[in-house]
JSON list of C-alpha atoms in Angstrom, two decimals:
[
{"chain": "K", "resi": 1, "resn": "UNK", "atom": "CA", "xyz": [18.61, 75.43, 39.64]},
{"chain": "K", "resi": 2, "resn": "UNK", "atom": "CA", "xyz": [15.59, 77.12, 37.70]},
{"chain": "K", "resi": 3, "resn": "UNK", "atom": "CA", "xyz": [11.76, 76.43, 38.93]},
{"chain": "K", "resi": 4, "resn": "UNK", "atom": "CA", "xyz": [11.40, 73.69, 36.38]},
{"chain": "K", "resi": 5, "resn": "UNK", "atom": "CA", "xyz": [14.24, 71.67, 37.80]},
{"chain": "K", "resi": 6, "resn": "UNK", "atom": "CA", "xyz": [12.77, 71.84, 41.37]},
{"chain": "K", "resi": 7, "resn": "UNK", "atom": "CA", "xyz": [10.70, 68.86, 41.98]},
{"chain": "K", "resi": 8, "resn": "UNK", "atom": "CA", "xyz": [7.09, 69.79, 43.07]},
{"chain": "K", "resi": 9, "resn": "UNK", "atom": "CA", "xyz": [5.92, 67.50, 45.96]},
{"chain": "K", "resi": 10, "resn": "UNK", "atom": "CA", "xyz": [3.51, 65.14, 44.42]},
{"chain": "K", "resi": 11, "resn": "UNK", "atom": "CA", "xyz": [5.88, 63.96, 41.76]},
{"chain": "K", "resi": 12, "resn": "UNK", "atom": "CA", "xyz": [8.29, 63.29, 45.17]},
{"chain": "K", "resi": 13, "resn": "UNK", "atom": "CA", "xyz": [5.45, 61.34, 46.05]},
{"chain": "K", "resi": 14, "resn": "UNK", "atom": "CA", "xyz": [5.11, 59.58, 43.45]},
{"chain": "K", "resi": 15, "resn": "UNK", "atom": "CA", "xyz": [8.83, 58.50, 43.18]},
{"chain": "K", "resi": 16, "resn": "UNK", "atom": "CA", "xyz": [8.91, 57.50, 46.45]},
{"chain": "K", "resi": 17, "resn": "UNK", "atom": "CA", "xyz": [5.59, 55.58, 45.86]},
{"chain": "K", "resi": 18, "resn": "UNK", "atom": "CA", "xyz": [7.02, 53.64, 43.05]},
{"chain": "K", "resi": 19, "resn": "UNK", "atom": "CA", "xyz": [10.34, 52.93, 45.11]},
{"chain": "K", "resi": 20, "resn": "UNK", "atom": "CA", "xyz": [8.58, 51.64, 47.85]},
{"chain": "K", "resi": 21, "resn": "UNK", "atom": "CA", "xyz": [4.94, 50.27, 46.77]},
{"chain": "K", "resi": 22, "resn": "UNK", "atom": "CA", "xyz": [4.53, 48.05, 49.47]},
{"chain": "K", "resi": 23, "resn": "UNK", "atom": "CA", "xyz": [2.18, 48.37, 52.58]},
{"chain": "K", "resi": 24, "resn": "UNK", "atom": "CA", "xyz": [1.41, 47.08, 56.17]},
{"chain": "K", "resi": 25, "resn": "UNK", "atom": "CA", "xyz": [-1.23, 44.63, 54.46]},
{"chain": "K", "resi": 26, "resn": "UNK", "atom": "CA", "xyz": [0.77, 43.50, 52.08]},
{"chain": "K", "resi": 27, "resn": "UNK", "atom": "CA", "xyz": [2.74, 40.51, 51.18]},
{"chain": "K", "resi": 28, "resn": "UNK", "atom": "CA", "xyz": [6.39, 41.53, 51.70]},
{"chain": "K", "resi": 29, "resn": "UNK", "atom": "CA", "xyz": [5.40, 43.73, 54.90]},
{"chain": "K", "resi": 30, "resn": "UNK", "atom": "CA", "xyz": [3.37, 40.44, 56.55]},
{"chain": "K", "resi": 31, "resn": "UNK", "atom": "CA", "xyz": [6.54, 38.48, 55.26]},
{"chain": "K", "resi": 32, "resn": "UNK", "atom": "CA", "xyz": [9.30, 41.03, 57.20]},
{"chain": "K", "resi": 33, "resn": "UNK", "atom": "CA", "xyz": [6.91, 41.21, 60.67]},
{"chain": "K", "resi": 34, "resn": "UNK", "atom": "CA", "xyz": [6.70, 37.37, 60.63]},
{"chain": "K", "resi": 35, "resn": "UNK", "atom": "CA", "xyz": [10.32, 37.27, 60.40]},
{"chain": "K", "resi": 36, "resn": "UNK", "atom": "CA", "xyz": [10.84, 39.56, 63.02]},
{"chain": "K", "resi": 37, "resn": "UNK", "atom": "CA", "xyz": [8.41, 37.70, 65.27]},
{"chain": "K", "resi": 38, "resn": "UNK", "atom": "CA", "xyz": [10.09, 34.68, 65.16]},
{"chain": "K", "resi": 39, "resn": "UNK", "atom": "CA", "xyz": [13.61, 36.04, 65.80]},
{"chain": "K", "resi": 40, "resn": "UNK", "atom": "CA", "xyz": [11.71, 38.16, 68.72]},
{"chain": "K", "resi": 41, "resn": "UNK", "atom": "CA", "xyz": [10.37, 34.94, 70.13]},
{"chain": "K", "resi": 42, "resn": "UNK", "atom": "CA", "xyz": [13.62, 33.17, 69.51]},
{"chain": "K", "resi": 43, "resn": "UNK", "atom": "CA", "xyz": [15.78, 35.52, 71.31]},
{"chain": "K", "resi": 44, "resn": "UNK", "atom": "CA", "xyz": [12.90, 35.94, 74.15]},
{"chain": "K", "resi": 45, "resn": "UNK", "atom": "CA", "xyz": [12.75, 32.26, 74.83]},
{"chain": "K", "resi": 46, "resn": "UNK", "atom": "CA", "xyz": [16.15, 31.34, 74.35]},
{"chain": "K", "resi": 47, "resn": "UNK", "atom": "CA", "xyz": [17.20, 34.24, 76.55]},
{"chain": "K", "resi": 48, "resn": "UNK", "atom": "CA", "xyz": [14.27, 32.90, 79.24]},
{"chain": "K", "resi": 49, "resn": "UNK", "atom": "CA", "xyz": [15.82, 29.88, 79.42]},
{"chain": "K", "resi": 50, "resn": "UNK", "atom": "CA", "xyz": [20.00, 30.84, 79.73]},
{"chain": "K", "resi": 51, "resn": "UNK", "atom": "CA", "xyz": [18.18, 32.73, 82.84]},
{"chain": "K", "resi": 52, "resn": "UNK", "atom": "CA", "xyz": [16.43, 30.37, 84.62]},
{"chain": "K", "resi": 53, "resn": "UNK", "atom": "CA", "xyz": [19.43, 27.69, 84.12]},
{"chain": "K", "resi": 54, "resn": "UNK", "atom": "CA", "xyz": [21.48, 30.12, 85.64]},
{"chain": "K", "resi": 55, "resn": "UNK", "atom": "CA", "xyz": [19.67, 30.92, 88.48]},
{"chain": "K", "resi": 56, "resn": "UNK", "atom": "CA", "xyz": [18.98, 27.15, 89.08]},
{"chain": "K", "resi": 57, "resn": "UNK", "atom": "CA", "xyz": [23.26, 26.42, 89.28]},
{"chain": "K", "resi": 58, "resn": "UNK", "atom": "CA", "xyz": [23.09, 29.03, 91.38]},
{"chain": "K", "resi": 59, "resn": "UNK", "atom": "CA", "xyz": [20.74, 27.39, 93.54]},
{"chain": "K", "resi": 60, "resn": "UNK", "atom": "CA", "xyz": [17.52, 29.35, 93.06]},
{"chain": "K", "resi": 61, "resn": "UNK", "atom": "CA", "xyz": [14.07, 28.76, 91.87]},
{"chain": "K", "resi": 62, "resn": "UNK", "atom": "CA", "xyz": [12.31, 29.22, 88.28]},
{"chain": "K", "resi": 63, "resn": "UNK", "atom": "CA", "xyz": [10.89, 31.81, 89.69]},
{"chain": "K", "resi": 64, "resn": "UNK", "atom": "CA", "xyz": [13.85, 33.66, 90.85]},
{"chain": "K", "resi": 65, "resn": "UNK", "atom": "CA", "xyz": [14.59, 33.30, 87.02]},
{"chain": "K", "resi": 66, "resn": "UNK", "atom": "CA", "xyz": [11.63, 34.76, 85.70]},
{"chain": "K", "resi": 67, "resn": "UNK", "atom": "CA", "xyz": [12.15, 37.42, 88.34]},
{"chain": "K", "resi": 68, "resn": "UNK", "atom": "CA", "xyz": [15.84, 38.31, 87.46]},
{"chain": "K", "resi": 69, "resn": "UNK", "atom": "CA", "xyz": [14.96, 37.89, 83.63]},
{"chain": "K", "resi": 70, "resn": "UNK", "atom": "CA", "xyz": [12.30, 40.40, 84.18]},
{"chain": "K", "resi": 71, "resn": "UNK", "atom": "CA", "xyz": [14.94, 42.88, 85.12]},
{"chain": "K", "resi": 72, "resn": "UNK", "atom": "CA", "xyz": [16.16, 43.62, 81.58]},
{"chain": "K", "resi": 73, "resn": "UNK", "atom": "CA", "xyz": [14.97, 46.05, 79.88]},
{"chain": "K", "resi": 74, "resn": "UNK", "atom": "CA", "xyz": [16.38, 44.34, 76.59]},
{"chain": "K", "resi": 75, "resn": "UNK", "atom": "CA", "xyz": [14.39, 40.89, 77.94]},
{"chain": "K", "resi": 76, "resn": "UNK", "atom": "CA", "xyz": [10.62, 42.96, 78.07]},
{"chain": "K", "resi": 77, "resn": "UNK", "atom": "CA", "xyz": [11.39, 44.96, 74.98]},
{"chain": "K", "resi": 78, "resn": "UNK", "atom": "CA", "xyz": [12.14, 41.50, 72.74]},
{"chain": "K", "resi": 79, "resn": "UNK", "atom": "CA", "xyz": [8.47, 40.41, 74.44]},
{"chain": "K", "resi": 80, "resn": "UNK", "atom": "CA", "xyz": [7.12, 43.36, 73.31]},
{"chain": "K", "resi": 81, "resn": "UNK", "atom": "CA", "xyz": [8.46, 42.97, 70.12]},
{"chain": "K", "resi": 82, "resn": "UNK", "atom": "CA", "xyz": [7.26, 39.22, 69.83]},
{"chain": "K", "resi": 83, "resn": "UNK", "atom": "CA", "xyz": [3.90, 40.30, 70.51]},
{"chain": "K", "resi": 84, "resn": "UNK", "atom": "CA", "xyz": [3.72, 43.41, 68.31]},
{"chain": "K", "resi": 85, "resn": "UNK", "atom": "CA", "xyz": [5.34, 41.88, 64.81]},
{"chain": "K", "resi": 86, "resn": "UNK", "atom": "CA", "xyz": [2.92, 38.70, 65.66]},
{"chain": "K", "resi": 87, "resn": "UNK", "atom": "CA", "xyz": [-0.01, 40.88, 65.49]},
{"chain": "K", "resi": 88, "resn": "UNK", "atom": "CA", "xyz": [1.17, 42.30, 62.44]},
{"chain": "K", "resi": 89, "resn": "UNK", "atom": "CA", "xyz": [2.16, 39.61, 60.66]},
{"chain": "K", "resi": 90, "resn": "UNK", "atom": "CA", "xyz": [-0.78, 37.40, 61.37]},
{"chain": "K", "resi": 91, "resn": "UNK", "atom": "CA", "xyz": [-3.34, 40.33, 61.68]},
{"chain": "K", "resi": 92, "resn": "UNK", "atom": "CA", "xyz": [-5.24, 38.85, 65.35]},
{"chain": "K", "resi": 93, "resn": "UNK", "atom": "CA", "xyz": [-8.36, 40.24, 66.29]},
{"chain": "K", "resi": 94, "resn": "UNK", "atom": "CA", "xyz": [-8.08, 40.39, 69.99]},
{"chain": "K", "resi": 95, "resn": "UNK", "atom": "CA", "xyz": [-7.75, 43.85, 71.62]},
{"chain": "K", "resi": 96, "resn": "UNK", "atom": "CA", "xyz": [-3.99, 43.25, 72.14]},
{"chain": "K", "resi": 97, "resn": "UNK", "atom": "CA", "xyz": [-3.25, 42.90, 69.03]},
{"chain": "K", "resi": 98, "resn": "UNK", "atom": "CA", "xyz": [-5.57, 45.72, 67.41]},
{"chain": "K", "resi": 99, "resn": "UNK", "atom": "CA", "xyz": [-3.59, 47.83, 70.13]},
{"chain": "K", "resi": 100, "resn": "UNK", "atom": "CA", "xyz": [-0.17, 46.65, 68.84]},
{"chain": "K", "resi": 101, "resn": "UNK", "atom": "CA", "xyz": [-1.36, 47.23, 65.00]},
{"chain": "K", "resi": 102, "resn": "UNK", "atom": "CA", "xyz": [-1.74, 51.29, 65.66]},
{"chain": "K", "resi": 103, "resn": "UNK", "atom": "CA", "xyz": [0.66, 52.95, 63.56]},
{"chain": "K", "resi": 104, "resn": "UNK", "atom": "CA", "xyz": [1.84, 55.38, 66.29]},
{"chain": "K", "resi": 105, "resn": "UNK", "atom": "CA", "xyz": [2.05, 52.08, 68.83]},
{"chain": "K", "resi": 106, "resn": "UNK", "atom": "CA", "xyz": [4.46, 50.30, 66.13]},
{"chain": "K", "resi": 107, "resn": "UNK", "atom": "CA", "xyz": [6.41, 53.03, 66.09]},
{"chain": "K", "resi": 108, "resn": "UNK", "atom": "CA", "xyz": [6.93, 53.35, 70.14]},
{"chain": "K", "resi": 109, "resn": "UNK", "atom": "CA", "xyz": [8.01, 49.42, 69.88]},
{"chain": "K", "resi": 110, "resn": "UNK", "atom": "CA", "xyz": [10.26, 50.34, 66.97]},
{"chain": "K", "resi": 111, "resn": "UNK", "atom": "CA", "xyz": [11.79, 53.56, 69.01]},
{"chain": "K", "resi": 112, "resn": "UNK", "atom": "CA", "xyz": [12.31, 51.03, 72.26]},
{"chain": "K", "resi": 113, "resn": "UNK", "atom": "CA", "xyz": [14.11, 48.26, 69.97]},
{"chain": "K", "resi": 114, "resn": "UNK", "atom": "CA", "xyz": [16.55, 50.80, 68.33]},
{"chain": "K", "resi": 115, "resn": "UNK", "atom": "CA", "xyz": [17.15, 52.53, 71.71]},
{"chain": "K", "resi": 116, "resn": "UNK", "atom": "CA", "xyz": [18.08, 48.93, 73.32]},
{"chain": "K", "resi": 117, "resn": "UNK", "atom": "CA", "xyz": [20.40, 48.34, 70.35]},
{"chain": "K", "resi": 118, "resn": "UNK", "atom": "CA", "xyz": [22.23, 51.77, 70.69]},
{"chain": "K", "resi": 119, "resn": "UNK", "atom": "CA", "xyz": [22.33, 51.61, 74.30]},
{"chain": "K", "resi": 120, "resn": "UNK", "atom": "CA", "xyz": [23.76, 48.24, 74.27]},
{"chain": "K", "resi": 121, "resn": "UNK", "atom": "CA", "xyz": [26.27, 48.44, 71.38]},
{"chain": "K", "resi": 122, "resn": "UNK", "atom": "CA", "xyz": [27.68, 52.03, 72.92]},
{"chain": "K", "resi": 123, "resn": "UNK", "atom": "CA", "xyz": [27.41, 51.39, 76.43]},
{"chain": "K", "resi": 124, "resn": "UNK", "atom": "CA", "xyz": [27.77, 47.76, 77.17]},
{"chain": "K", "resi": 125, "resn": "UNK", "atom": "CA", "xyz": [28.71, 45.42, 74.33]},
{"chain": "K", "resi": 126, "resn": "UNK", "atom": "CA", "xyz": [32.76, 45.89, 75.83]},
{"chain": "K", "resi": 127, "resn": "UNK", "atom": "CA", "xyz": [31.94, 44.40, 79.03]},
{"chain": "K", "resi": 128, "resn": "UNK", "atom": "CA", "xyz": [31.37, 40.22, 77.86]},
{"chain": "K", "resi": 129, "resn": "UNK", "atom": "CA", "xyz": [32.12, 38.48, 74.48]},
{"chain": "K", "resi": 130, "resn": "UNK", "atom": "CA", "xyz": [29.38, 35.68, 74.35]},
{"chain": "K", "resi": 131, "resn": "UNK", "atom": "CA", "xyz": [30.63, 33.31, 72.05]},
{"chain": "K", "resi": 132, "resn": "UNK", "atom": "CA", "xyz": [28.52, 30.14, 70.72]},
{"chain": "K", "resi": 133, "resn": "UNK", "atom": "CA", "xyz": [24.68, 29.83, 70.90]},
{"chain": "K", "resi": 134, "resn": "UNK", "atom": "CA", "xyz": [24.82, 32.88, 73.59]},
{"chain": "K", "resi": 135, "resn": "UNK", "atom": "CA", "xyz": [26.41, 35.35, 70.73]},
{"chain": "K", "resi": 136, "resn": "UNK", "atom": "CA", "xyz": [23.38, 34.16, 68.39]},
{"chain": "K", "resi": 137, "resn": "UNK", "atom": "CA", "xyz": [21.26, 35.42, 70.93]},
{"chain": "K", "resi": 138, "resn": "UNK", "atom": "CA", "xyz": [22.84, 37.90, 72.04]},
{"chain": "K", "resi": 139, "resn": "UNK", "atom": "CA", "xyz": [23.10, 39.55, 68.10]},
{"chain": "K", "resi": 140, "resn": "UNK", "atom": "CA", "xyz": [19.90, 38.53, 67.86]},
{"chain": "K", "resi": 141, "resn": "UNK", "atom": "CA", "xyz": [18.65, 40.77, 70.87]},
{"chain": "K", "resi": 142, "resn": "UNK", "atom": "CA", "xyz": [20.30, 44.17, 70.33]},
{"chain": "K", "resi": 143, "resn": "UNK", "atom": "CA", "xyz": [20.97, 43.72, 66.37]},
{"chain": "K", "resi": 144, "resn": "UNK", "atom": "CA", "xyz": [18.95, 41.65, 64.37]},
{"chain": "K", "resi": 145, "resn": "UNK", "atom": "CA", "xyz": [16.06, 42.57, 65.41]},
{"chain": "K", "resi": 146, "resn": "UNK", "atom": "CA", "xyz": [16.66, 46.28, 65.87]},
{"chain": "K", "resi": 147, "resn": "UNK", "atom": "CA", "xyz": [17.78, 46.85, 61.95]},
{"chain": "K", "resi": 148, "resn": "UNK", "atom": "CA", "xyz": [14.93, 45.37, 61.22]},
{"chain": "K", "resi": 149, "resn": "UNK", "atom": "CA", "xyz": [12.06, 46.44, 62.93]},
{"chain": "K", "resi": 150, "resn": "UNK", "atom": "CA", "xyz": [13.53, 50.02, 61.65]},
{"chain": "K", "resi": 151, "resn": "UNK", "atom": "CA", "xyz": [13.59, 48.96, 58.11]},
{"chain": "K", "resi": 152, "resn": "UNK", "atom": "CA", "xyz": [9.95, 47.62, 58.67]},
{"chain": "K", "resi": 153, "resn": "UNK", "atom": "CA", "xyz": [8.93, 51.02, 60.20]},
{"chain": "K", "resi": 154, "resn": "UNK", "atom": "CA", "xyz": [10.46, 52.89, 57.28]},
{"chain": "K", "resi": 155, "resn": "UNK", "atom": "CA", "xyz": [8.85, 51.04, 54.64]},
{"chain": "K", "resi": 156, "resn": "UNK", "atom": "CA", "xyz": [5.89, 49.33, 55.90]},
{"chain": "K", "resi": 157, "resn": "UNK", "atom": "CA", "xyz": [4.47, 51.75, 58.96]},
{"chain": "K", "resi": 158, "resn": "UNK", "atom": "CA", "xyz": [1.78, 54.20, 57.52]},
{"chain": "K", "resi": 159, "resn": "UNK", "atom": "CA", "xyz": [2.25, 58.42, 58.11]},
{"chain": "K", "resi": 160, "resn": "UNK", "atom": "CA", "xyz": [0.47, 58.52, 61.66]},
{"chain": "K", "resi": 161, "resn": "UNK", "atom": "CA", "xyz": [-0.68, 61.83, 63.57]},
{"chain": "K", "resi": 162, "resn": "UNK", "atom": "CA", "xyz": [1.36, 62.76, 66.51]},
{"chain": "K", "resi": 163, "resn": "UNK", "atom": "CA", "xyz": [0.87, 64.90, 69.44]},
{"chain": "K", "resi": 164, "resn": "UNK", "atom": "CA", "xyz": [2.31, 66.39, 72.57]},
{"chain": "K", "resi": 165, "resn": "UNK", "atom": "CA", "xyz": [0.27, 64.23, 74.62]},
{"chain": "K", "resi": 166, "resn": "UNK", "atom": "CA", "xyz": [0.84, 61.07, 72.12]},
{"chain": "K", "resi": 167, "resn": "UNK", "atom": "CA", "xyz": [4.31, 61.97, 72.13]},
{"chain": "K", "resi": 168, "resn": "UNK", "atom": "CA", "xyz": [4.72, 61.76, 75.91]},
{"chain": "K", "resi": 169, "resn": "UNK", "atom": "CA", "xyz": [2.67, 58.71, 76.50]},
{"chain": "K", "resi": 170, "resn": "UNK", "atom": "CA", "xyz": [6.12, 56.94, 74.58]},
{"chain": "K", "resi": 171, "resn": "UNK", "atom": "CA", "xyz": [7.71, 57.92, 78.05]},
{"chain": "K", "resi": 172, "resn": "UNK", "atom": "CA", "xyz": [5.72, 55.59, 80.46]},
{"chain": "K", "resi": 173, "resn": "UNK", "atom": "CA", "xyz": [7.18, 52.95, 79.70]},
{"chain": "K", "resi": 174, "resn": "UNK", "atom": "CA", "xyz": [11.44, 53.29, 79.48]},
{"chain": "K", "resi": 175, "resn": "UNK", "atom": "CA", "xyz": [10.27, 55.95, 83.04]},
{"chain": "K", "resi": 176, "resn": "UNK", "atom": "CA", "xyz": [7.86, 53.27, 84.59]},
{"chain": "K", "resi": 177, "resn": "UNK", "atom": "CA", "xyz": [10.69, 50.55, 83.87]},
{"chain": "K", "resi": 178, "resn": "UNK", "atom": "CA", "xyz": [13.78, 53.40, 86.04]},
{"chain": "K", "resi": 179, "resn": "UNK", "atom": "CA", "xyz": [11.22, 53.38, 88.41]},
{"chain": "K", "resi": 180, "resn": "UNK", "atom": "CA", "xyz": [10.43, 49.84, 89.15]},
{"chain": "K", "resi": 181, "resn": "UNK", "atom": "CA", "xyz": [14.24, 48.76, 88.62]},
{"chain": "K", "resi": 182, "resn": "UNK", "atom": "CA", "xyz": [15.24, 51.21, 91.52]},
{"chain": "K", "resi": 183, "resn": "UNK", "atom": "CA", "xyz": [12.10, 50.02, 93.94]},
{"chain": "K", "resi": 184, "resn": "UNK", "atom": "CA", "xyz": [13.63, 46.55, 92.88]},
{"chain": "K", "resi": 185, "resn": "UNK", "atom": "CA", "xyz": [17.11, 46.89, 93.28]},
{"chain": "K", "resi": 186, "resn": "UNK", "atom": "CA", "xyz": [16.68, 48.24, 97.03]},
{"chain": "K", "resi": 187, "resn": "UNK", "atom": "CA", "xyz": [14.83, 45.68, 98.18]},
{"chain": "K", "resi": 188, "resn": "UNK", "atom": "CA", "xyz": [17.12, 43.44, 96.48]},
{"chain": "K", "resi": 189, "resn": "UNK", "atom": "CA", "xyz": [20.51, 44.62, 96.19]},
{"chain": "K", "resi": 190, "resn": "UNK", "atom": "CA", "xyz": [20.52, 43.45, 92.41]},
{"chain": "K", "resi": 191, "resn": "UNK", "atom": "CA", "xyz": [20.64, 46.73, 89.33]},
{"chain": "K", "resi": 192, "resn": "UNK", "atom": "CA", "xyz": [20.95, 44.48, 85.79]},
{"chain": "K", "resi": 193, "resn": "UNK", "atom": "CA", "xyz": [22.93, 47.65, 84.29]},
{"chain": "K", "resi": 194, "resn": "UNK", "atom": "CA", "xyz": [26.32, 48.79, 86.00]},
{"chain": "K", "resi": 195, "resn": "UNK", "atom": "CA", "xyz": [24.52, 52.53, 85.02]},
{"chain": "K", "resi": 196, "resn": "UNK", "atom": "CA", "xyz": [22.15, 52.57, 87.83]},
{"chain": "K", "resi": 197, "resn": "UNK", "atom": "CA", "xyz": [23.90, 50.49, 90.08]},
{"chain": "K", "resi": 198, "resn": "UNK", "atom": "CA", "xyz": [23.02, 52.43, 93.56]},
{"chain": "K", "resi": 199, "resn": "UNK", "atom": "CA", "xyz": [25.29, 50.08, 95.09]},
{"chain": "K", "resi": 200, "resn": "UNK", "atom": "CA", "xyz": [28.44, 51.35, 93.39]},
{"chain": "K", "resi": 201, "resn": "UNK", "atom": "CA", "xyz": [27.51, 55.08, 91.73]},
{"chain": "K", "resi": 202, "resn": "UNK", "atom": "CA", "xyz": [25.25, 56.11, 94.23]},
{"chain": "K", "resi": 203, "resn": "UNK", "atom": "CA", "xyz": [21.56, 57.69, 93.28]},
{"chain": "K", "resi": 204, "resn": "UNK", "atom": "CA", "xyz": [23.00, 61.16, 92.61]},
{"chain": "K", "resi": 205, "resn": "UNK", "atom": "CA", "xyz": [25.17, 59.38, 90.19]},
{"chain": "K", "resi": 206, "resn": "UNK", "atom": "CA", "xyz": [22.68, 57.08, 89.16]},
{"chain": "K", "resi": 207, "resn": "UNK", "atom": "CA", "xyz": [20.14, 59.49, 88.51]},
{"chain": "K", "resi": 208, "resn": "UNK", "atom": "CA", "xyz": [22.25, 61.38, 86.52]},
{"chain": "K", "resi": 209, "resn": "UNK", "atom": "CA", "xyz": [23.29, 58.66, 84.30]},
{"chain": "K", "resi": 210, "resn": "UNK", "atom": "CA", "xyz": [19.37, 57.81, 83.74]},
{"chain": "K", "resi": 211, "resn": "UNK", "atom": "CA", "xyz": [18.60, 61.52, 82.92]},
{"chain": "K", "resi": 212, "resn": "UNK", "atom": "CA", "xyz": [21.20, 61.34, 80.14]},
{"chain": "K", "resi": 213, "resn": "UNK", "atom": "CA", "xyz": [19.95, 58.10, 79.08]},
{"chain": "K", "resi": 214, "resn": "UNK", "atom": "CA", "xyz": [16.18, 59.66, 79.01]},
{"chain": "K", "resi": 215, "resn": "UNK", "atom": "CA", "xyz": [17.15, 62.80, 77.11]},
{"chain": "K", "resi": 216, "resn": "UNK", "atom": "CA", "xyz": [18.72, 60.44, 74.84]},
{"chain": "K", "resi": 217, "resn": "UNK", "atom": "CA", "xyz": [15.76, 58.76, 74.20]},
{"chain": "K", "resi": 218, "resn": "UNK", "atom": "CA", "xyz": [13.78, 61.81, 74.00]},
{"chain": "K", "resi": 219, "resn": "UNK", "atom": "CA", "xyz": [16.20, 62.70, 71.19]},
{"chain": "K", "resi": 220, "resn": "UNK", "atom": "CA", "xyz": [15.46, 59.26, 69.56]},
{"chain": "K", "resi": 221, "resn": "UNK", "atom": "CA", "xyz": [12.01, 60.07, 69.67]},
{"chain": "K", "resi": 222, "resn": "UNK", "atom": "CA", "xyz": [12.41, 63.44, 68.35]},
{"chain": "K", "resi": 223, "resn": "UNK", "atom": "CA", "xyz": [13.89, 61.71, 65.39]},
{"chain": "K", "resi": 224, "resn": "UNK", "atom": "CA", "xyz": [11.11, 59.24, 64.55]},
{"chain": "K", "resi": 225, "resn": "UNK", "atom": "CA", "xyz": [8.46, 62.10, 64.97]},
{"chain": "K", "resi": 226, "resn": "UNK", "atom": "CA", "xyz": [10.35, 63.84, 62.52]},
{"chain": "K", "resi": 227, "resn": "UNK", "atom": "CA", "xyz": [11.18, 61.25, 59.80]},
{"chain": "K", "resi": 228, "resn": "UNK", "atom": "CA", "xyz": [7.64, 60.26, 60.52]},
{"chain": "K", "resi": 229, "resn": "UNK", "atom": "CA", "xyz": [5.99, 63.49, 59.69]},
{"chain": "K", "resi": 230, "resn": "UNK", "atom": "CA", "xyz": [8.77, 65.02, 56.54]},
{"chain": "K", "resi": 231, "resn": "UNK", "atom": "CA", "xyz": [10.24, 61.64, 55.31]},
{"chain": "K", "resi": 232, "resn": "UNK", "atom": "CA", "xyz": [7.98, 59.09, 55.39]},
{"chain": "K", "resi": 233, "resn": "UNK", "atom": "CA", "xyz": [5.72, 60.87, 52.97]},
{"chain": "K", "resi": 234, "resn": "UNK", "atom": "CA", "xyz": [8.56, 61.28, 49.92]},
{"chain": "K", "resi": 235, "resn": "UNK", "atom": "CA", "xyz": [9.13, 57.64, 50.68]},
{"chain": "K", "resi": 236, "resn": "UNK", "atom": "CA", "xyz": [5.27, 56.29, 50.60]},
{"chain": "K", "resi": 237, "resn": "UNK", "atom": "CA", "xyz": [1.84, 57.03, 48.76]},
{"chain": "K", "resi": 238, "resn": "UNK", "atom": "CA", "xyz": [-0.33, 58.38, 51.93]}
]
């Protein structure tokens, strides 16, 4: 290929600007983050109340619901999600949602979503075959609404600056959540993921599972930094 063939960057730029034109403010982004928002509160409600009912034939409490459907990590990433896309797509002005609307945040929420989705579909989607109004939810969960909150971030999410420290904060929360499950599942008994059952695997075996499952994520992360810093700007106008 001689040096006139090789595209410069700005005309890269450029194409990619005029393949993808739209932004976070703009019609078709507001239109994609209200549609994941709704399946997000869908799937979080619906899923809130298959829990509770359950608990309740089981004899327990609404609480003891809440309680068990706060175990999940899939259940408080969906919330997250609700809460996030609804900030975007109807631009709020309260601190919470100014906090959600930071490009680097978005893209945390967006890295947590696709990691529940792999995690799911590699590790645990053999286990039960939901059928009915539980497999809408259940696609809706660790699917739907994966795909596309990605496709938002590609498209939609401005070039952010990242950091080491930025980069690490993404960490407190899948560590603070391996943390809290453990506390909870010994003074319980109950682990929501056969991975970090202590009751079966054992914590050397358990905490061997979650170290693969954070390096995983680390790698996952690695990835969006990446895309985020040497593709997103061929595929929008900075």
């Amino acid at each position: 290929m001689s040096h006139e063939q090789i595209p410069l960057p700005e005309s890269l730029d450029s194409f990619g600007a005029q393949l993808f034109p739209a932004r976070r403010d703009s019609a078709a982004a507001r239109a994609v983050a209200t549609l994941i928002a709704v399946i997000s509160w869908f799937a979080f409600v619906a899923q809130t109340d298959i829990t509770i009912g359950r608990l309740l034939a089981r004899g327990g409490g609404v609480l003891d619901g809440l309680d068990r459907l706060s175990m999940y990590l899939t259940n408080l990433t969906i919330l997250m999600s609700a809460l996030c896309f609804t900030s975007l797509a109807f631009s709020l002005k309260t601190p919470l949602s100014r906090f959600f609307r930071q490009p680097s945040v978005i893209s945390a929420v967006v890295a947590y979503l696709a990691f529940v989705g792999i995690a799911y579909n590699l590790l645990l989607r053999h286990l039960w075959t939901p059928t009915g109004f539980r497999a809408l939810v259940n696609e809706s969960l660790h699917t739907v609404v994966p795909l596309l909150a990605i496709a938002y971030w590609i498209f939609f999410v401005p070039v952010f600056r990242t950091s080491l420290r930025k980069s690490l904060l993404w960490l407190v929360y899948p560590l603070g959540y391996l943390v809290l499950t453990l506390w909870r599942g010994a003074l319980s008994g109950f682990y929501p993921y056969p991975f970090i059952d202590v009751n079966a695997l054992g914590y050397p075996r358990v905490l061997l599972n979650a170290s693969l499952l954070l390096a995983s994520f680390i790698a996952l992360m690695g990835l969006f930094v990446a895309v985020n810093r040497s593709g997103k700007p061929v595929l929008q106008r900075r």
